[in-house]
mmCIF file of C-alpha atoms (C1' of nucleotides) in Angstrom:
data_model
loop_
_atom_site.group_PDB
_atom_site.id
_atom_site.type_symbol
_atom_site.label_atom_id
_atom_site.label_comp_id
_atom_site.label_asym_id
_atom_site.label_seq_id
_atom_site.Cartn_x
_atom_site.Cartn_y
_atom_site.Cartn_z
ATOM 1 C CA MET A 1 116.069 149.354 150.504
ATOM 2 C CA ARG A 2 115.349 153.137 150.775
ATOM 3 C CA ASP A 3 118.776 154.708 151.309
ATOM 4 C CA PHE A 4 122.060 153.071 150.888
ATOM 5 C CA ALA A 5 123.842 155.964 152.175
ATOM 6 C CA THR A 6 122.891 155.122 155.613
ATOM 7 C CA THR A 7 124.635 151.778 155.086
ATOM 8 C CA GLU A 8 127.917 153.673 154.690
ATOM 9 C CA ALA A 9 127.115 155.507 157.951
ATOM 10 C CA ARG A 10 126.473 152.300 159.661
ATOM 11 C CA LEU A 11 129.504 150.858 158.516
ATOM 12 C CA ASP A 12 131.487 153.851 159.633
ATOM 13 C CA ILE A 13 130.107 153.351 163.082
ATOM 14 C CA THR A 14 130.897 149.585 163.078
ATOM 15 C CA ILE A 15 134.391 150.277 162.110
ATOM 16 C CA ALA A 16 134.941 152.893 164.648
ATOM 17 C CA LYS A 17 133.682 150.245 167.309
ATOM 18 C CA TYR A 18 135.537 147.375 165.625
ATOM 19 C CA PRO A 19 138.415 148.600 163.527
ATOM 20 C CA ALA A 20 139.289 145.268 161.987
ATOM 21 C CA PHE A 21 135.852 145.167 160.137
ATOM 22 C CA PRO A 22 136.629 145.071 156.490
ATOM 23 C CA ARG A 23 134.809 147.899 154.780
ATOM 24 C CA GLN A 24 134.748 146.870 151.222
ATOM 25 C CA PRO A 25 133.976 143.250 151.528
ATOM 26 C CA ALA A 26 131.140 144.190 153.786
ATOM 27 C CA ILE A 27 129.666 146.698 151.514
ATOM 28 C CA VAL A 28 129.737 144.268 148.676
ATOM 29 C CA THR A 29 128.204 141.416 150.512
ATOM 30 C CA ARG A 30 125.329 143.601 151.928
ATOM 31 C CA LEU A 31 124.686 144.921 148.410
ATOM 32 C CA VAL A 32 124.423 141.492 147.016
ATOM 33 C CA LYS A 33 121.830 140.543 149.809
ATOM 34 C CA HIS A 34 119.649 143.593 149.199
ATOM 35 C CA LEU A 35 119.836 143.078 145.556
ATOM 36 C CA PHE A 36 118.816 139.347 145.994
ATOM 37 C CA LYS A 37 115.910 140.253 148.143
ATOM 38 C CA GLU A 38 114.667 142.850 145.648
ATOM 39 C CA ILE A 39 115.033 140.507 142.747
ATOM 40 C CA ASN A 40 113.320 137.814 144.651
ATOM 41 C CA ASP A 41 110.425 139.887 145.779
ATOM 42 C CA ASP A 42 109.977 141.238 142.493
ATOM 43 C CA ALA A 43 109.871 138.029 140.784
ATOM 44 C CA ASN A 44 107.621 136.435 143.530
ATOM 45 C CA ALA A 45 105.027 139.263 142.753
ATOM 46 C CA ALA A 46 105.399 138.866 138.980
ATOM 47 C CA MET A 47 104.750 135.142 139.194
ATOM 48 C CA ARG A 48 102.013 135.306 141.590
ATOM 49 C CA ARG A 49 99.276 135.558 138.886
ATOM 50 C CA TYR A 50 100.541 132.471 137.276
ATOM 51 C CA GLY A 51 100.237 130.572 140.449
ATOM 52 C CA LEU A 52 103.856 130.145 140.702
ATOM 53 C CA ASN A 53 106.725 131.415 143.000
ATOM 54 C CA HIS A 54 110.194 132.361 142.168
ATOM 55 C CA PRO A 55 111.980 129.040 142.926
ATOM 56 C CA GLU A 56 109.237 127.223 140.938
ATOM 57 C CA TYR A 57 109.823 129.620 137.927
ATOM 58 C CA ASN A 58 113.504 128.975 138.429
ATOM 59 C CA ILE A 59 113.190 125.365 138.250
ATOM 60 C CA LEU A 60 111.131 125.495 134.996
ATOM 61 C CA MET A 61 113.571 127.740 133.447
ATOM 62 C CA MET A 62 116.399 125.498 134.074
ATOM 63 C CA LEU A 63 114.594 122.793 132.420
ATOM 64 C CA TYR A 64 113.601 124.985 129.491
ATOM 65 C CA GLY A 65 117.479 125.680 129.186
ATOM 66 C CA THR A 66 118.159 122.258 128.230
ATOM 67 C CA PRO A 67 117.987 120.668 124.736
ATOM 68 C CA ASP A 68 115.436 117.933 125.714
ATOM 69 C CA ASN A 69 113.844 120.129 128.572
ATOM 70 C CA SER A 70 114.908 117.657 131.156
ATOM 71 C CA LEU A 71 117.532 117.278 134.087
ATOM 72 C CA HIS A 72 118.172 114.942 137.023
ATOM 73 C CA PRO A 73 117.087 116.311 140.509
ATOM 74 C CA SER A 74 120.703 116.729 141.543
ATOM 75 C CA GLU A 75 121.644 118.740 138.516
ATOM 76 C CA LEU A 76 118.530 120.947 139.236
ATOM 77 C CA ALA A 77 119.552 121.414 142.748
ATOM 78 C CA ASP A 78 122.993 122.464 141.495
ATOM 79 C CA VAL A 79 122.095 124.969 138.880
ATOM 80 C CA ALA A 80 119.050 126.360 140.550
ATOM 81 C CA GLY A 81 120.840 126.767 143.756
ATOM 82 C CA GLU A 82 118.404 124.749 146.040
ATOM 83 C CA LYS A 83 118.949 122.134 148.415
ATOM 84 C CA SER A 84 118.113 118.675 147.115
ATOM 85 C CA ALA A 85 115.363 118.184 149.672
ATOM 86 C CA ASN A 86 113.760 121.351 148.376
ATOM 87 C CA VAL A 87 113.978 120.121 144.887
ATOM 88 C CA THR A 88 112.121 117.138 145.673
ATOM 89 C CA ARG A 89 109.211 119.289 147.018
ATOM 90 C CA LEU A 90 109.470 121.833 144.315
ATOM 91 C CA THR A 91 109.341 119.335 141.654
ATOM 92 C CA GLY A 92 106.559 117.570 143.296
ATOM 93 C CA GLN A 93 104.425 120.732 143.204
ATOM 94 C CA LEU A 94 105.208 121.170 139.617
ATOM 95 C CA CYS A 95 104.281 117.529 138.876
ATOM 96 C CA ASP A 96 100.923 118.214 140.746
ATOM 97 C CA LYS A 97 100.328 121.229 138.354
ATOM 98 C CA GLY A 98 101.069 118.970 135.348
ATOM 99 C CA TYR A 99 104.079 121.167 134.255
ATOM 100 C CA ILE A 100 106.713 118.341 134.565
ATOM 101 C CA VAL A 101 106.884 114.545 134.744
ATOM 102 C CA ARG A 102 109.192 112.277 136.782
ATOM 103 C CA SER A 103 110.496 109.104 135.184
ATOM 104 C CA GLY A 104 113.296 106.727 136.122
ATOM 105 C CA SER A 105 116.417 106.350 134.024
ATOM 106 C CA GLU A 106 117.597 103.004 132.767
ATOM 107 C CA ASP A 107 121.296 103.789 132.574
ATOM 108 C CA ASP A 108 121.537 104.662 136.397
ATOM 109 C CA ARG A 109 118.605 103.441 138.293
ATOM 110 C CA ARG A 110 119.222 105.759 141.167
ATOM 111 C CA LYS A 111 118.428 108.553 139.133
ATOM 112 C CA VAL A 112 115.098 110.279 138.206
ATOM 113 C CA THR A 113 114.481 112.317 135.089
ATOM 114 C CA LEU A 114 112.558 115.436 135.389
ATOM 115 C CA THR A 115 111.015 116.463 132.020
ATOM 116 C CA LEU A 116 108.771 119.509 131.058
ATOM 117 C CA THR A 117 105.522 118.528 129.619
ATOM 118 C CA PRO A 118 103.764 120.374 126.697
ATOM 119 C CA GLU A 119 101.805 122.118 129.356
ATOM 120 C CA GLY A 120 104.836 123.186 131.301
ATOM 121 C CA VAL A 121 106.436 124.611 127.960
ATOM 122 C CA GLU A 122 103.129 126.342 127.284
ATOM 123 C CA ALA A 123 103.005 127.852 130.722
ATOM 124 C CA ILE A 124 106.596 129.150 130.373
ATOM 125 C CA GLU A 125 105.971 130.573 127.042
ATOM 126 C CA GLY A 126 102.863 132.222 128.564
ATOM 127 C CA PHE A 127 104.728 133.936 131.350
ATOM 128 C CA LEU A 128 107.936 134.714 129.480
ATOM 129 C CA PRO A 129 106.734 138.085 128.103
ATOM 130 C CA ASP A 130 106.247 139.344 131.622
ATOM 131 C CA ILE A 131 109.579 137.966 132.721
ATOM 132 C CA VAL A 132 111.320 139.794 129.593
ATOM 133 C CA THR A 133 109.791 142.990 130.872
ATOM 134 C CA LEU A 134 110.898 142.315 134.513
ATOM 135 C CA LEU A 135 114.506 141.705 133.582
ATOM 136 C CA HIS A 136 114.814 144.692 131.590
ATOM 137 C CA ARG A 137 113.305 146.778 134.320
ATOM 138 C CA GLN A 138 115.550 145.179 136.939
ATOM 139 C CA THR A 139 118.653 146.152 134.985
ATOM 140 C CA ARG A 140 117.397 149.430 133.512
ATOM 141 C CA ASN A 141 120.063 151.472 135.439
ATOM 142 C CA LEU A 142 122.806 149.646 133.928
ATOM 143 C CA THR A 143 124.176 150.149 130.225
ATOM 144 C CA SER A 144 124.992 147.030 128.386
ATOM 145 C CA ASP A 145 128.635 147.681 129.069
ATOM 146 C CA GLU A 146 128.036 147.991 132.718
ATOM 147 C CA GLN A 147 126.093 144.727 132.779
ATOM 148 C CA GLY A 148 129.009 143.166 131.116
ATOM 149 C CA GLN A 149 131.473 144.334 133.761
ATOM 150 C CA LEU A 150 129.011 143.373 136.246
ATOM 151 C CA GLU A 151 128.916 139.912 135.008
ATOM 152 C CA VAL A 152 132.807 139.622 134.933
ATOM 153 C CA LEU A 153 133.118 140.781 138.539
ATOM 154 C CA LEU A 154 130.301 138.619 139.863
ATOM 155 C CA LYS A 155 131.697 135.491 138.217
ATOM 156 C CA LYS A 156 135.129 136.357 139.616
ATOM 157 C CA MET A 157 133.741 136.710 143.097
ATOM 158 C CA LEU A 158 131.573 133.517 142.716
ATOM 159 C CA GLY A 159 134.815 131.602 141.805
ATOM 160 C CA GLY A 160 136.225 132.397 145.273
ATOM 161 C CA PHE A 161 133.612 130.206 146.892
ATOM 162 C CA GLY A 162 133.629 126.476 147.547
ATOM 163 C CA GLU A 163 137.189 125.307 147.623
ATOM 164 C CA MET B 1 127.372 126.228 141.873
ATOM 165 C CA ARG B 2 129.695 124.038 140.097
ATOM 166 C CA ASP B 3 130.108 125.456 136.643
ATOM 167 C CA PHE B 4 128.709 128.701 135.431
ATOM 168 C CA ALA B 5 129.702 127.775 131.955
ATOM 169 C CA THR B 6 126.706 125.565 131.615
ATOM 170 C CA THR B 7 124.580 128.523 132.503
ATOM 171 C CA GLU B 8 125.925 130.225 129.531
ATOM 172 C CA ALA B 9 124.873 127.080 127.541
ATOM 173 C CA ARG B 10 121.373 126.930 129.030
ATOM 174 C CA LEU B 11 120.952 130.513 128.308
ATOM 175 C CA ASP B 12 121.809 129.922 124.662
ATOM 176 C CA ILE B 13 119.202 127.030 124.324
ATOM 177 C CA THR B 14 116.685 129.304 126.023
ATOM 178 C CA ILE B 15 117.378 132.191 123.643
ATOM 179 C CA ALA B 16 117.133 129.666 120.705
ATOM 180 C CA LYS B 17 113.713 128.746 121.882
ATOM 181 C CA TYR B 18 112.547 132.176 122.883
ATOM 182 C CA PRO B 19 114.677 134.925 121.090
ATOM 183 C CA ALA B 20 113.311 137.879 123.086
ATOM 184 C CA PHE B 21 114.926 136.527 126.215
ATOM 185 C CA PRO B 22 117.389 139.058 127.320
ATOM 186 C CA ARG B 23 120.719 137.497 127.878
ATOM 187 C CA GLN B 24 122.810 139.940 129.789
ATOM 188 C CA PRO B 25 120.054 140.844 132.347
ATOM 189 C CA ALA B 26 119.342 137.241 132.858
ATOM 190 C CA ILE B 27 123.016 136.339 133.377
ATOM 191 C CA VAL B 28 123.458 139.292 135.924
ATOM 192 C CA THR B 29 120.332 138.371 137.840
ATOM 193 C CA ARG B 30 121.215 134.543 137.860
ATOM 194 C CA LEU B 31 124.678 135.383 139.374
ATOM 195 C CA VAL B 32 123.231 137.568 142.088
ATOM 196 C CA LYS B 33 121.037 134.660 143.060
ATOM 197 C CA HIS B 34 123.867 132.243 143.097
ATOM 198 C CA LEU B 35 126.088 134.521 145.068
ATOM 199 C CA PHE B 36 123.504 135.276 147.528
ATOM 200 C CA LYS B 37 122.928 131.643 148.255
ATOM 201 C CA GLU B 38 126.631 130.963 148.659
ATOM 202 C CA ILE B 39 127.012 133.962 150.968
ATOM 203 C CA ASN B 40 123.961 132.893 152.905
ATOM 204 C CA ASP B 41 125.006 129.197 153.374
ATOM 205 C CA ASP B 42 128.562 130.254 154.158
ATOM 206 C CA ALA B 43 127.362 132.786 156.809
ATOM 207 C CA ASN B 44 124.989 130.303 158.290
ATOM 208 C CA ALA B 45 127.506 127.695 158.685
ATOM 209 C CA ALA B 46 129.928 130.046 160.280
ATOM 210 C CA MET B 47 127.252 131.458 162.827
ATOM 211 C CA ARG B 48 126.095 128.061 163.556
ATOM 212 C CA ARG B 49 128.586 127.462 166.478
ATOM 213 C CA TYR B 50 127.435 130.713 168.165
ATOM 214 C CA GLY B 51 123.686 129.441 167.888
ATOM 215 C CA LEU B 52 122.703 132.060 165.524
ATOM 216 C CA ASN B 53 121.662 131.996 161.794
ATOM 217 C CA HIS B 54 122.496 134.579 159.085
ATOM 218 C CA PRO B 55 119.520 136.819 159.426
ATOM 219 C CA GLU B 56 119.874 136.855 163.246
ATOM 220 C CA TYR B 57 123.447 137.864 162.823
ATOM 221 C CA ASN B 58 122.420 140.602 160.342
ATOM 222 C CA ILE B 59 119.905 142.073 162.759
ATOM 223 C CA LEU B 60 122.845 142.235 165.462
ATOM 224 C CA MET B 61 125.055 143.886 163.070
ATOM 225 C CA MET B 62 122.470 146.497 161.938
ATOM 226 C CA LEU B 63 121.792 147.514 165.517
ATOM 227 C CA TYR B 64 125.769 147.507 166.210
ATOM 228 C CA GLY B 65 126.048 149.938 163.273
ATOM 229 C CA THR B 66 124.197 152.801 164.991
ATOM 230 C CA PRO B 67 125.565 155.179 167.692
ATOM 231 C CA ASP B 68 123.252 154.006 170.370
ATOM 232 C CA ASN B 69 122.901 150.378 169.437
ATOM 233 C CA SER B 70 119.213 150.678 168.815
ATOM 234 C CA LEU B 71 116.616 150.852 165.855
ATOM 235 C CA HIS B 72 112.935 150.676 165.543
ATOM 236 C CA PRO B 73 111.522 147.520 163.963
ATOM 237 C CA SER B 74 110.505 149.141 160.860
ATOM 238 C CA GLU B 75 113.833 150.671 160.299
ATOM 239 C CA LEU B 76 115.494 147.349 160.992
ATOM 240 C CA ALA B 77 113.092 145.519 158.484
ATOM 241 C CA ASP B 78 114.330 148.218 156.016
ATOM 242 C CA VAL B 79 118.035 148.105 156.457
ATOM 243 C CA ALA B 80 118.290 144.388 156.938
ATOM 244 C CA GLY B 81 115.916 143.617 153.892
ATOM 245 C CA GLU B 82 113.383 141.658 156.069
ATOM 246 C CA LYS B 83 109.613 141.556 156.157
ATOM 247 C CA SER B 84 108.240 143.354 159.157
ATOM 248 C CA ALA B 85 106.560 140.251 160.238
ATOM 249 C CA ASN B 86 109.927 138.435 160.232
ATOM 250 C CA VAL B 87 111.488 141.083 162.140
ATOM 251 C CA THR B 88 109.128 140.577 164.962
ATOM 252 C CA ARG B 89 110.052 137.042 165.157
ATOM 253 C CA LEU B 90 113.765 137.338 164.760
ATOM 254 C CA THR B 91 114.021 140.228 167.294
ATOM 255 C CA GLY B 92 111.850 138.015 169.663
ATOM 256 C CA GLN B 93 114.286 135.217 169.326
ATOM 257 C CA LEU B 94 117.238 137.531 170.057
ATOM 258 C CA CYS B 95 115.207 138.975 173.003
ATOM 259 C CA ASP B 96 114.898 135.407 174.253
ATOM 260 C CA LYS B 97 118.508 134.942 173.978
ATOM 261 C CA GLY B 98 119.102 138.167 175.889
ATOM 262 C CA TYR B 99 121.090 139.950 173.185
ATOM 263 C CA ILE B 100 118.557 142.726 172.812
ATOM 264 C CA VAL B 101 115.749 144.426 174.613
ATOM 265 C CA ARG B 102 112.389 145.922 173.453
ATOM 266 C CA SER B 103 111.154 149.034 174.890
ATOM 267 C CA GLY B 104 108.442 151.440 174.001
ATOM 268 C CA SER B 105 108.965 155.076 173.045
ATOM 269 C CA GLU B 106 107.293 157.905 174.603
ATOM 270 C CA ASP B 107 107.250 160.329 171.647
ATOM 271 C CA ASP B 108 105.453 158.023 169.446
ATOM 272 C CA ARG B 109 103.433 155.298 171.299
ATOM 273 C CA ARG B 110 103.204 153.031 168.202
ATOM 274 C CA LYS B 111 106.973 152.479 168.094
ATOM 275 C CA VAL B 112 109.149 150.051 169.908
ATOM 276 C CA THR B 113 112.748 150.441 170.237
ATOM 277 C CA LEU B 114 115.108 147.666 170.066
ATOM 278 C CA THR B 115 118.441 147.967 171.729
ATOM 279 C CA LEU B 116 121.521 145.593 172.161
ATOM 280 C CA THR B 117 122.216 144.539 175.630
ATOM 281 C CA PRO B 118 125.765 144.414 176.947
ATOM 282 C CA GLU B 119 125.430 140.765 176.409
ATOM 283 C CA GLY B 120 124.426 141.378 172.722
ATOM 284 C CA VAL B 121 127.565 143.489 172.251
ATOM 285 C CA GLU B 122 129.783 141.052 173.756
ATOM 286 C CA ALA B 123 128.445 138.182 171.662
ATOM 287 C CA ILE B 124 128.929 140.289 168.522
ATOM 288 C CA GLU B 125 132.444 140.904 169.347
ATOM 289 C CA GLY B 126 133.001 137.408 170.245
ATOM 290 C CA PHE B 127 132.137 136.223 166.660
ATOM 291 C CA LEU B 128 133.320 139.172 164.804
ATOM 292 C CA PRO B 129 136.963 137.622 164.295
ATOM 293 C CA ASP B 130 135.100 134.837 162.390
ATOM 294 C CA ILE B 131 133.075 137.230 160.435
ATOM 295 C CA VAL B 132 136.074 139.135 159.459
ATOM 296 C CA THR B 133 137.777 136.080 158.262
ATOM 297 C CA LEU B 134 134.668 135.059 156.284
ATOM 298 C CA LEU B 135 134.311 138.292 154.725
ATOM 299 C CA HIS B 136 137.876 138.372 153.398
ATOM 300 C CA ARG B 137 137.389 134.745 152.112
ATOM 301 C CA GLN B 138 134.300 135.580 150.238
ATOM 302 C CA THR B 139 135.931 138.388 148.412
ATOM 303 C CA ARG B 140 139.279 136.849 148.003
ATOM 304 C CA ASN B 141 139.062 136.618 144.220
ATOM 305 C CA LEU B 142 138.662 140.289 143.858
ATOM 306 C CA THR B 143 141.276 143.097 144.268
ATOM 307 C CA SER B 144 140.292 146.131 146.329
ATOM 308 C CA ASP B 145 139.683 148.030 143.058
ATOM 309 C CA GLU B 146 137.614 145.307 141.629
ATOM 310 C CA GLN B 147 135.474 145.608 144.878
ATOM 311 C CA GLY B 148 135.279 149.172 144.383
ATOM 312 C CA GLN B 149 133.958 148.713 140.867
ATOM 313 C CA LEU B 150 131.439 146.050 142.024
ATOM 314 C CA GLU B 151 130.229 148.401 144.722
ATOM 315 C CA VAL B 152 129.432 151.077 142.146
ATOM 316 C CA LEU B 153 127.696 148.842 139.711
ATOM 317 C CA LEU B 154 125.598 147.056 142.476
ATOM 318 C CA LYS B 155 124.439 150.235 143.826
ATOM 319 C CA LYS B 156 123.641 151.662 140.473
ATOM 320 C CA MET B 157 121.528 148.519 139.751
ATOM 321 C CA LEU B 158 119.820 148.698 143.091
ATOM 322 C CA GLY B 159 118.735 152.105 142.453
ATOM 323 C CA GLY B 160 116.630 150.879 139.498
ATOM 324 C CA PHE B 161 114.361 148.922 141.810
ATOM 325 C CA GLY B 162 111.417 150.494 143.749
ATOM 326 C CA GLU B 163 110.200 153.384 141.680
ATOM 327 C "C1'" DA C 1 86.250 168.300 167.866
ATOM 328 C "C1'" DG C 2 85.283 164.557 164.541
ATOM 329 C "C1'" DT C 3 86.226 161.606 160.898
ATOM 330 C "C1'" DA C 4 89.031 159.601 157.499
ATOM 331 C "C1'" DT C 5 93.448 157.942 156.214
ATOM 332 C "C1'" DA C 6 98.191 156.400 157.078
ATOM 333 C "C1'" DT C 7 101.689 154.145 159.903
ATOM 334 C "C1'" DA C 8 103.904 151.008 163.517
ATOM 335 C "C1'" DG C 9 103.917 146.572 165.087
ATOM 336 C "C1'" DT C 10 102.068 142.107 166.073
ATOM 337 C "C1'" DT C 11 99.308 137.616 165.426
ATOM 338 C "C1'" DC C 12 98.128 133.869 162.778
ATOM 339 C "C1'" DA C 13 97.423 130.497 159.027
ATOM 340 C "C1'" DT C 14 100.040 128.897 155.391
ATOM 341 C "C1'" DT C 15 103.834 128.277 152.495
ATOM 342 C "C1'" DT C 16 108.627 127.478 151.898
ATOM 343 C "C1'" DG C 17 113.171 125.646 153.354
ATOM 344 C "C1'" DT C 18 116.475 123.020 156.189
ATOM 345 C "C1'" DG C 19 118.973 118.989 158.284
ATOM 346 C "C1'" DT C 20 119.315 114.402 159.151
ATOM 347 C "C1'" DA C 21 118.128 109.823 158.390
ATOM 348 C "C1'" DT C 22 117.095 106.252 155.179
ATOM 349 C "C1'" DA C 23 116.422 103.185 150.995
ATOM 350 C "C1'" DT C 24 118.340 102.069 146.707
ATOM 351 C "C1'" DT C 25 121.862 101.771 143.464
ATOM 352 C "C1'" DC C 26 126.282 102.092 141.693
ATOM 353 C "C1'" DA C 27 131.522 101.722 141.565
ATOM 354 C "C1'" DA C 28 135.843 100.385 143.388
ATOM 355 C "C1'" DT C 29 138.682 96.821 145.144
ATOM 356 C "C1'" DA C 30 140.142 93.194 148.039
ATOM 357 C "C1'" DT D 1 132.073 87.651 144.298
ATOM 358 C "C1'" DA D 2 131.632 89.982 148.471
ATOM 359 C "C1'" DT D 3 132.292 94.122 150.764
ATOM 360 C "C1'" DT D 4 132.858 98.758 151.478
ATOM 361 C "C1'" DG D 5 132.063 103.517 150.287
ATOM 362 C "C1'" DA D 6 129.932 106.963 147.723
ATOM 363 C "C1'" DA D 7 126.133 108.890 144.948
ATOM 364 C "C1'" DT D 8 121.025 109.636 144.219
ATOM 365 C "C1'" DA D 9 116.675 110.695 145.662
ATOM 366 C "C1'" DT D 10 113.242 110.832 149.216
ATOM 367 C "C1'" DA D 11 110.781 111.270 153.828
ATOM 368 C "C1'" DC D 12 109.985 113.576 157.653
ATOM 369 C "C1'" DA D 13 110.192 116.472 161.513
ATOM 370 C "C1'" DC D 14 111.311 121.005 162.407
ATOM 371 C "C1'" DA D 15 112.720 126.080 161.527
ATOM 372 C "C1'" DA D 16 112.050 130.195 158.862
ATOM 373 C "C1'" DA D 17 109.541 133.434 156.018
ATOM 374 C "C1'" DT D 18 105.298 135.436 153.861
ATOM 375 C "C1'" DG D 19 100.784 137.538 153.168
ATOM 376 C "C1'" DA D 20 96.739 139.066 155.101
ATOM 377 C "C1'" DA D 21 94.162 140.544 158.707
ATOM 378 C "C1'" DC D 22 94.068 143.214 163.110
ATOM 379 C "C1'" DT D 23 95.138 146.577 166.991
ATOM 380 C "C1'" DA D 24 96.636 150.784 168.440
ATOM 381 C "C1'" DT D 25 98.310 155.208 167.675
ATOM 382 C "C1'" DA D 26 99.233 159.211 164.938
ATOM 383 C "C1'" DT D 27 98.259 162.645 161.384
ATOM 384 C "C1'" DA D 28 95.412 165.350 157.936
ATOM 385 C "C1'" DC D 29 91.414 167.358 156.718
ATOM 386 C "C1'" DT D 30 86.728 169.286 157.096
#
DNA sequence: AGTATATAGTTCATTTGTGTATATTCAATA
DNA sequence: TATTGAATATACACAAATGAACTATATACT
């Protein structure tokens, strides 16, 4: 995204042609799209040297964020924002790489438990320094306060979906 | 995304395991990801009955946002946040549907000009009422003021990428 | 002019993601 | 207990997106 000023211009033209088009909501959603694409491309590039892509990284981190390094596929789909069919594929890849293992659960035999292996944890802790740098870079234009404000607003907006 | 409180919990655990992990940047980027996925799924679902998906919708709107309903592929890639190879494919589909036309430019013979057809404009103005509703729904939890604040913060954050 | 370098766009092989159907198990209730 | 309906995960066919290589044109420099 070079120049967001032209976005304003495009919106002006759009509204001139179609006055009911809501300016503010359109700007916000377009900004979110652009930001996501940047974050995504950035993370993909960073993870490349580790033989992982952004969704795989995401999956690993969601598991790492649990006390016992494990989640069920449906939970994973939910927290990682991936479709369940995609989780099956992604976790399959990560199994092949030896970073996670699949096991059935006794309490509910429909469920599968996905758990990080020691190699998985090692891999995570290997790339985390790069990720830390990345995250700081991605938010470098915002003060801590502003990040806090952004958090509040994004959560609020997110709350409007899904019911 | 069910419950963002669990995101906080995951982050706490992650930080306990790896103290250098930056809380605030991680929250913000995760929120952006989730929000994008929601916006994307939502828009895909809404455009379905028009035989279009979100990226195609986006391309059409970017063209509609210009005085003469036209852009070059590279401009389109930039403003729509798509890779150029993908723009080729997407615009090809839209050509097939009769919504845009491709033409060469005389001033720079490397360039191609993509222009909405009257049918394209008609299609846009056909689905825009739904989009207007959609945009309002997606931002319903935010006041106009808050949308303004969000705009400022997102722009600021976006400014930190790419140099 | 001639050569090198950059830009615009496309093509193609591969990777990544989606929707739908299916098998299995669980939960509710008649 | 038998039956119905929901939930979990997967398989598979198809759709979408990416990276890298390639063609053609333009620009800069000597």
